Coordinates of C-alpha atoms in Angstrom, one line a residue:
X1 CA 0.0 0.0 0.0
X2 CA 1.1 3.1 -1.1
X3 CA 2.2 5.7 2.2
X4 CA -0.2 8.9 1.9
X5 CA 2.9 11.2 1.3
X6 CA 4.0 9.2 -1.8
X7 CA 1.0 9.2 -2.8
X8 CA 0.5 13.0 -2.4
X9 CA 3.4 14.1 -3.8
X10 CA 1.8 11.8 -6.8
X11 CA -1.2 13.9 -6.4
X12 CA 1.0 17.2 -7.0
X13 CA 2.6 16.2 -9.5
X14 CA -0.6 15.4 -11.5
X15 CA -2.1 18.1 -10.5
X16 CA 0.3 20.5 -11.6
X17 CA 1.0 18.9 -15.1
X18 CA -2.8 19.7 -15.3
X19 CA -2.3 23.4 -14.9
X20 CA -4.6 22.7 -11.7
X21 CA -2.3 24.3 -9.8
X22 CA -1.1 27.6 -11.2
X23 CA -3.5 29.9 -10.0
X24 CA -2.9 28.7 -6.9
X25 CA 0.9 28.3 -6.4
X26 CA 1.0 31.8 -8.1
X27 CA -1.3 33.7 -5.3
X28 CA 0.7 32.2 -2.8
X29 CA 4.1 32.7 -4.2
X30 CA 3.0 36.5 -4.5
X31 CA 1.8 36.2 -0.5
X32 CA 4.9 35.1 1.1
X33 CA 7.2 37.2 -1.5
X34 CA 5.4 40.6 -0.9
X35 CA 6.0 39.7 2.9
X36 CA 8.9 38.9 3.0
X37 CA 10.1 41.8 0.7
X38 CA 8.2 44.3 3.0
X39 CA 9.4 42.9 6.1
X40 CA 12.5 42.6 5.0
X41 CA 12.7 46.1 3.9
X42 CA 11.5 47.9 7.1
X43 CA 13.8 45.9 9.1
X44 CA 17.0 47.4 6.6
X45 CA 15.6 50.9 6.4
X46 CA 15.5 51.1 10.6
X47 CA 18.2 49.8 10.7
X48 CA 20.7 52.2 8.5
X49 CA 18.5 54.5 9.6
X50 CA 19.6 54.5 13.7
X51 CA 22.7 54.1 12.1
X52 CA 22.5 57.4 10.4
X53 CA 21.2 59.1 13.0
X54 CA 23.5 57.5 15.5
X55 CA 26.3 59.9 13.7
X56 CA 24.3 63.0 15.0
X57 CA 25.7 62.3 18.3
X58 CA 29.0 60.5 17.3
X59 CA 27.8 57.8 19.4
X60 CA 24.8 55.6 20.4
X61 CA 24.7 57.0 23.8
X62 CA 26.3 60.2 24.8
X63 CA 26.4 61.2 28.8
X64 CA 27.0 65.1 28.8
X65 CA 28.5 67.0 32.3
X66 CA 29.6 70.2 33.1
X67 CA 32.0 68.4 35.4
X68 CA 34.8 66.0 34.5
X69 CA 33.1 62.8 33.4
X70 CA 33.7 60.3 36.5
X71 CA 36.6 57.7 36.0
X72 CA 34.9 55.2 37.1
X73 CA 32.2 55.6 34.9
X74 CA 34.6 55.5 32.1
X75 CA 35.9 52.7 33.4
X76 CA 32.1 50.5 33.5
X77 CA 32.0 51.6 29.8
X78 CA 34.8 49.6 29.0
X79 CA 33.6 46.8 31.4
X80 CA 30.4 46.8 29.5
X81 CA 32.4 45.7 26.2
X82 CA 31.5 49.1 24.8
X83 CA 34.0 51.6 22.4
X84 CA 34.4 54.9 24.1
X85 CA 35.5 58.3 23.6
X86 CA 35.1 61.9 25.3
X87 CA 34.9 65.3 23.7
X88 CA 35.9 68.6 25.9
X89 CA 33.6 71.5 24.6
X90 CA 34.0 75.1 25.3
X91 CA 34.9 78.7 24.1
X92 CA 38.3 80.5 23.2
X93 CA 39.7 83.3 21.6
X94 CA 42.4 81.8 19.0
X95 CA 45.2 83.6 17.4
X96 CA 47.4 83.1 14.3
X97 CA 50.8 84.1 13.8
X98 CA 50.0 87.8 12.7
X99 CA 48.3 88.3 15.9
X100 CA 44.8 87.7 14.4
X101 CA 42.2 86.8 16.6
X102 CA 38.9 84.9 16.6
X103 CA 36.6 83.4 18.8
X104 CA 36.4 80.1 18.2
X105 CA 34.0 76.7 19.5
X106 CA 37.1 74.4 20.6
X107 CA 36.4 71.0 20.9
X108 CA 39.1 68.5 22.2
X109 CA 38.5 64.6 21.4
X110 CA 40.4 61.3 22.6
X111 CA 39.7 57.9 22.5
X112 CA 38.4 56.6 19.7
X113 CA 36.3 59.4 18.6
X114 CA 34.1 59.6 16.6
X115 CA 32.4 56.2 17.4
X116 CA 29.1 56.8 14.8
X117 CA 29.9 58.7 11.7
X118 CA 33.3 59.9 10.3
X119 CA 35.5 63.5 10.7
X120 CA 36.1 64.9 7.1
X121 CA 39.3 66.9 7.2
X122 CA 40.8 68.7 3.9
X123 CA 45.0 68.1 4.7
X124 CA 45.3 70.0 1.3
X125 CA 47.7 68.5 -1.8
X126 CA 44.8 66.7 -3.0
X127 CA 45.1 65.2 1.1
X128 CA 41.8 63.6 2.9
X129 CA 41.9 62.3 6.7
X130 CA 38.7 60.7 8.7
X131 CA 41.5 60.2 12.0
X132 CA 41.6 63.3 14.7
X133 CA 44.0 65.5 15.1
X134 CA 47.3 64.5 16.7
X135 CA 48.9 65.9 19.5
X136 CA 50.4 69.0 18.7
X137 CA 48.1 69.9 16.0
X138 CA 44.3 71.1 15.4
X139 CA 41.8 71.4 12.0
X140 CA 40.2 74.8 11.9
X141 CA 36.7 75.0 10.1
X142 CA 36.9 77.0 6.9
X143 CA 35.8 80.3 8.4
X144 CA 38.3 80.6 11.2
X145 CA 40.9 79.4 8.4
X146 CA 39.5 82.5 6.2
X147 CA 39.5 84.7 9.6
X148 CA 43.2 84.1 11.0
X149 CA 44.5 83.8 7.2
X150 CA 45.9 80.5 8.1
X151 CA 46.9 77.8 6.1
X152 CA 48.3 74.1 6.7
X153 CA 51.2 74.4 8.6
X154 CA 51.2 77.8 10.3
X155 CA 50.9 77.6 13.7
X156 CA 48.3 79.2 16.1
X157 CA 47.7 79.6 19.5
X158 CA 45.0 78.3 21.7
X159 CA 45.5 79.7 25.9
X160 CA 49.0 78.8 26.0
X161 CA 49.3 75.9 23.8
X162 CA 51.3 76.4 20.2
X163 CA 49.7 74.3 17.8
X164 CA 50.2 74.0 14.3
X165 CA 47.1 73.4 11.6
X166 CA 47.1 70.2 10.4
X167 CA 43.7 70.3 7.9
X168 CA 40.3 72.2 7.5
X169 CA 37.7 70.7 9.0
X170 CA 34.4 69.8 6.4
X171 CA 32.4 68.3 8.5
X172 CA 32.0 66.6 11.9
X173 CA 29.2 64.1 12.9
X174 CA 27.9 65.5 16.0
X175 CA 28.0 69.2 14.7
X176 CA 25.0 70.0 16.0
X177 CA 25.5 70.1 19.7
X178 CA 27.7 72.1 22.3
X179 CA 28.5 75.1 21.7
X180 CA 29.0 75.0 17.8
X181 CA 27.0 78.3 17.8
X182 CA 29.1 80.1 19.5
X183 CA 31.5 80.5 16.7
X184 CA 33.7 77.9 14.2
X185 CA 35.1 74.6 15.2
X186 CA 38.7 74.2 16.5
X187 CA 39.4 70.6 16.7
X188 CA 42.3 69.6 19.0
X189 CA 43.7 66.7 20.8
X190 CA 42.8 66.0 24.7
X191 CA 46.8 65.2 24.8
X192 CA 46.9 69.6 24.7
X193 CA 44.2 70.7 27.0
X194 CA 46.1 70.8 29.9
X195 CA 48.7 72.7 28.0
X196 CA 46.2 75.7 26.7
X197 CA 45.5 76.5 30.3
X198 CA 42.0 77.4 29.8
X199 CA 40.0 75.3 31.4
X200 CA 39.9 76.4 35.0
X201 CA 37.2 76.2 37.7
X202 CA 34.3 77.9 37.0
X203 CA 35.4 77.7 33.2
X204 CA 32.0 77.1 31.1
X205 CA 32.9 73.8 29.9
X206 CA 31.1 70.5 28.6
X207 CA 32.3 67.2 29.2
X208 CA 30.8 64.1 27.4
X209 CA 31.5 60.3 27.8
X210 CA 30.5 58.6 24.2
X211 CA 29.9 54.9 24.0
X212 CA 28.6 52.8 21.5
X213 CA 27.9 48.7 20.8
X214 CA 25.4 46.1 20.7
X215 CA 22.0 46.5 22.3
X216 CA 22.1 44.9 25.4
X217 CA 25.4 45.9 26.2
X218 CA 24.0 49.5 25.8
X219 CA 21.6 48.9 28.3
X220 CA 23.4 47.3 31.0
X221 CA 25.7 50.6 31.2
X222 CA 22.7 52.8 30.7
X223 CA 20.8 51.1 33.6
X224 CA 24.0 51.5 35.6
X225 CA 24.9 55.1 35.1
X226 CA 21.3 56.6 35.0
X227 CA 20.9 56.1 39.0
X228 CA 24.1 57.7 39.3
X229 CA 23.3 61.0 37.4
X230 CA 23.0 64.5 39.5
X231 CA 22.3 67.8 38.2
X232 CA 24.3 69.3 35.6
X233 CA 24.7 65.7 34.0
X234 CA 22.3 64.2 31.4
X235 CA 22.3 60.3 29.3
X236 CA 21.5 61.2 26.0
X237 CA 20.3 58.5 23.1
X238 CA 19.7 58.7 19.6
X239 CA 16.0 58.8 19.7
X240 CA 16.0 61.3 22.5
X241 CA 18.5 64.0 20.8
X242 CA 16.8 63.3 17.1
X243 CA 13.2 63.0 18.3
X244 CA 12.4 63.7 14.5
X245 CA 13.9 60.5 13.6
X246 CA 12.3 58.4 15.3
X247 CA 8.8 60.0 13.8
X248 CA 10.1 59.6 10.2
X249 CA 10.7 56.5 10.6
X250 CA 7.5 55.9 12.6
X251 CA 5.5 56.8 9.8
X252 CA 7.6 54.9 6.9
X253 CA 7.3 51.8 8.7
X254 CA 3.4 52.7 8.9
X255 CA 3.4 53.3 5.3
X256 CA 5.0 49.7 3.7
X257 CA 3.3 47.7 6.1
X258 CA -0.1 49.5 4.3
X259 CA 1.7 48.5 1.4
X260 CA 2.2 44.8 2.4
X261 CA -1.1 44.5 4.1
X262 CA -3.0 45.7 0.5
X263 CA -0.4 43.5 -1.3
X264 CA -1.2 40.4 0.9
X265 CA -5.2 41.1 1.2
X266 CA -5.3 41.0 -3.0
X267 CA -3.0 38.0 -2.6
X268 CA -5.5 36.5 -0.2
X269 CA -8.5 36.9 -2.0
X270 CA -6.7 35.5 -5.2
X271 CA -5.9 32.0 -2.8
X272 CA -9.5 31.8 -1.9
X273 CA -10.3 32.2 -5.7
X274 CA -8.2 29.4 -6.6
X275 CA -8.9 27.5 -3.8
X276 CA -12.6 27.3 -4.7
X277 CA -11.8 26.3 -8.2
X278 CA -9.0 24.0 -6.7
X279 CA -11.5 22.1 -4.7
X280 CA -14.5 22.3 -7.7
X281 CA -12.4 20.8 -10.0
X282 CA -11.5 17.6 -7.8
X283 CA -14.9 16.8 -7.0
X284 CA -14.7 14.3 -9.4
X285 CA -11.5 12.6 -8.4
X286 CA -12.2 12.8 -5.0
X287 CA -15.9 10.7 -5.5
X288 CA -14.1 8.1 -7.1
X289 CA -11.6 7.4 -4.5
X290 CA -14.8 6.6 -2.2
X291 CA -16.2 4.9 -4.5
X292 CA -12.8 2.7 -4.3
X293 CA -12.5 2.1 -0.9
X294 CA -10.8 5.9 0.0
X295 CA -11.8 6.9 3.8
X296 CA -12.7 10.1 4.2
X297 CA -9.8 10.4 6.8
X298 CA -7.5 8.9 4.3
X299 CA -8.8 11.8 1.2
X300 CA -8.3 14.2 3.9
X301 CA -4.5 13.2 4.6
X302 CA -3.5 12.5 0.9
X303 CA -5.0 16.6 0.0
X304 CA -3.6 17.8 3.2
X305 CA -0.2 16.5 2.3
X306 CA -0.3 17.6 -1.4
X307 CA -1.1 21.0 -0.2
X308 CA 1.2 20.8 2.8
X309 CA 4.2 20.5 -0.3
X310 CA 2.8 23.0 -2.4
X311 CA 2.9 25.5 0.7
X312 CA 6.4 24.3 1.5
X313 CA 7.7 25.6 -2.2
X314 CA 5.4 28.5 -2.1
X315 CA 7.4 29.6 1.2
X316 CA 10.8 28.5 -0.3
X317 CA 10.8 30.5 -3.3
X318 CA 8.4 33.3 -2.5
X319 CA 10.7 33.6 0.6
X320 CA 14.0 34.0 -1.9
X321 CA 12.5 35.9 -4.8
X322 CA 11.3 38.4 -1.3
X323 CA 14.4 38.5 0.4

C-alpha cells in the first residue's frame, strides 16, 4: 500500500502537469514574496537608519556634564564591552601668527572618537583624513581658516598651547550640539588641554563620555549610570536627541506595512479564488476514490499532504524571490 505522502506528492505532481495548480501556487508565491520583501525592507531601512542618526551624536549613547566625566564611569564603559570616547567643549579666543584673533567653539576629542559617523578633514595636496588631530596639531573650520588667514602648517595659538594646523575641517558628525553656535570649530587633541591652560574652575565647559555597541550591552551601562546621574549631568540617546527621527521612521514603517497588508489582502482573495476552483475541480476525483474504498480520513490526509508541499515551495521561493 502506497504511504499517503508518496502518494500526495503523486497527487501534486498530476495536479500541476494539469495546470490545476497555477493559480494557486502563483497567489501564494505572491503572498509570502510581498511579505517577505516588506518585512525585509523595514527591518534594513530602521536599521541604517539608527545608524544614520547614531552619527548625530557620534555615538549611540552620549552622557554630557559640566563636570569632568567620573573615572569610574569611564571605566564601566569599558567593562560593558562598549568603544568609548570623550569630547571637551568650550569657548576660546584663538590667534594666528600675525596676531589675528577669533573666537572660536574648541572641541578636544580622545579615545576613539568619533564612534558613529566619520570626521572629514581637507590636509590639502589633493590630502583627505577621517582620523583626529594628533597631539600638537588642530583642524580649523573654513571660516576661522579665512579669519586668521591660516593655512596648513602655520601655527596658532589656543590659551598657551602652540599648535600647528594640520587640515580644514568639512564636517564633523555630532555638529549639532555644544557650543558649535558660538562660533567655528577648533578641533584639537585632549593630549593639549592641559597645555592651553584654559579650562579652570568655573570655566563654562562641557564634558561628554560617548559609547557605542550592541544593544544589550548598551543597556546594561545605561541602567548603571542613569541612578548615578546628578544635576548638571544628562544620558543622552539617539532617539531622545533626534526626536524627528524616530517620527520619520514611525511613519515609513506605517506606510510599507499599508503597502504589504493591500499587497497580501489581493494576494488573499486571489488564494481563496483558486482554492474554490481548486476544490471544484477535484470533486470528481475525490468521488471516485470513495467509491474505491478511499476513507474520508484517508482523502483528507492525501490533499492535506499535497497542499502541505505545495505550501512548503510557495514559502521556499516566495521567501528568496522576497528577500
Amino acid at each position: 500500500m502506497t504511504s499517503p505522502v508518496i502518494a500526495s506528492i503523486r497527487l501534486l505532481i498530476r495536479d500541476w502537469r494539469g495546470g490545476e495548480l497555477g493559480v494557486l501556487f502563483s497567489a501564494l508565491l505572491l503572498a509570502v514574496s510581498v511579505v517577505v520583501a516588506i518585512s525585509g525592507f523595514v527591518n534594513r531601512l530602521q536599521f541604517n537608519l539608527e545608524r544614520e542618526s547614531a552619527s548625530f551624536l557620534a555615538a549611540d549613547l552620549v552622557v554630557s556634564s559640566s563636570k569632568p566625566i567620573p573615572a569610574p564611569w569611564m571605566d564601566e564603559a569599558s567593562a560593558s564591552g562598549l568603544a568609548r570616547g570623550e569630547t571637551i567643549t568650550f569657548s576660546s579666543m584663538v590667534i594666528s601668527e600675525d596676531d589675528e584673533m577669533f573666537l572660536a567653539s574648541v572641541k578636544a576629542v580622545g579615545g576613539a572618537y568619533p564612534l558613529r559617523g566619520a570626521l572629514s578633514v581637507d590636509k590639502g595636496l589633493s590630502q583627505a583624513s577621517t582620523d583626529i588631530p594628533e597631539p600638537g596639531t588642530v583642524f580649523l573650520a573654513p571660516r576661522l581658516v579665512q579669519q586668521l588667514s591660516a593655512s596648513v602648517g602655520d601655527e596658532v595659538y589656543v590659551g598657551d598651547a602652540t599648535l600647528t594646523v594640520a587640515g580644514t575641517l568639512l564636517s564633523e558628525p555630532d555638529s549639532t550640539t555644544g557650543f558649535f553656535g558660538y562660533g567655528p570649530r577648533l578641533v584639537m587633541n585632549t593630549a593639549n588641554l592641559d597645555e592651553t591652560g584654559v579650562v579652570q574652575p568655573g570655566s563654562r565647559v562641557t564634558y561628554r563620555l560617548l559609547v557605542a555597541g550592541e544593544s544589550d550591552d548598551l543597556t546594561v551601562f545605561k541602567e548603571w549610570v542613569e541612578p548615578q546621574l546628578v544635576q548638571g549631568q544628562r544620558l543622552s540617546s539617539v532617539d531622545e536627541s533626534q526626536p524627528g527621527i524616530g517620527a520619520t521612521l514611525d511613519r515609513a514603517r506605517g506606510f510599507l506595512l499599508l503597502a504589504g497588508s493591500l499587497g497580501v489582502m489581493l494576494a488573499a482573495a486571489a488564494i481563496l479564488v483558486a482554492a474554490r476552483r481548486f476544490g471544484e475541480r477535484h470533486t470528481d476525483q475525490v468521488a471516485v476514490m470513495k467509491s474505491l474504498g478511499a476513507t474520508r480520513a484517508t482523502i483528507r490526509q492525501l490533499y492535506a499532504f499535497s497542499l502541505a508541499w505545495l505550501g512548503l515551495i510557495s514559502i521556499g521561493l516566495g521567501s528568496g524571490i522576497g528577500w
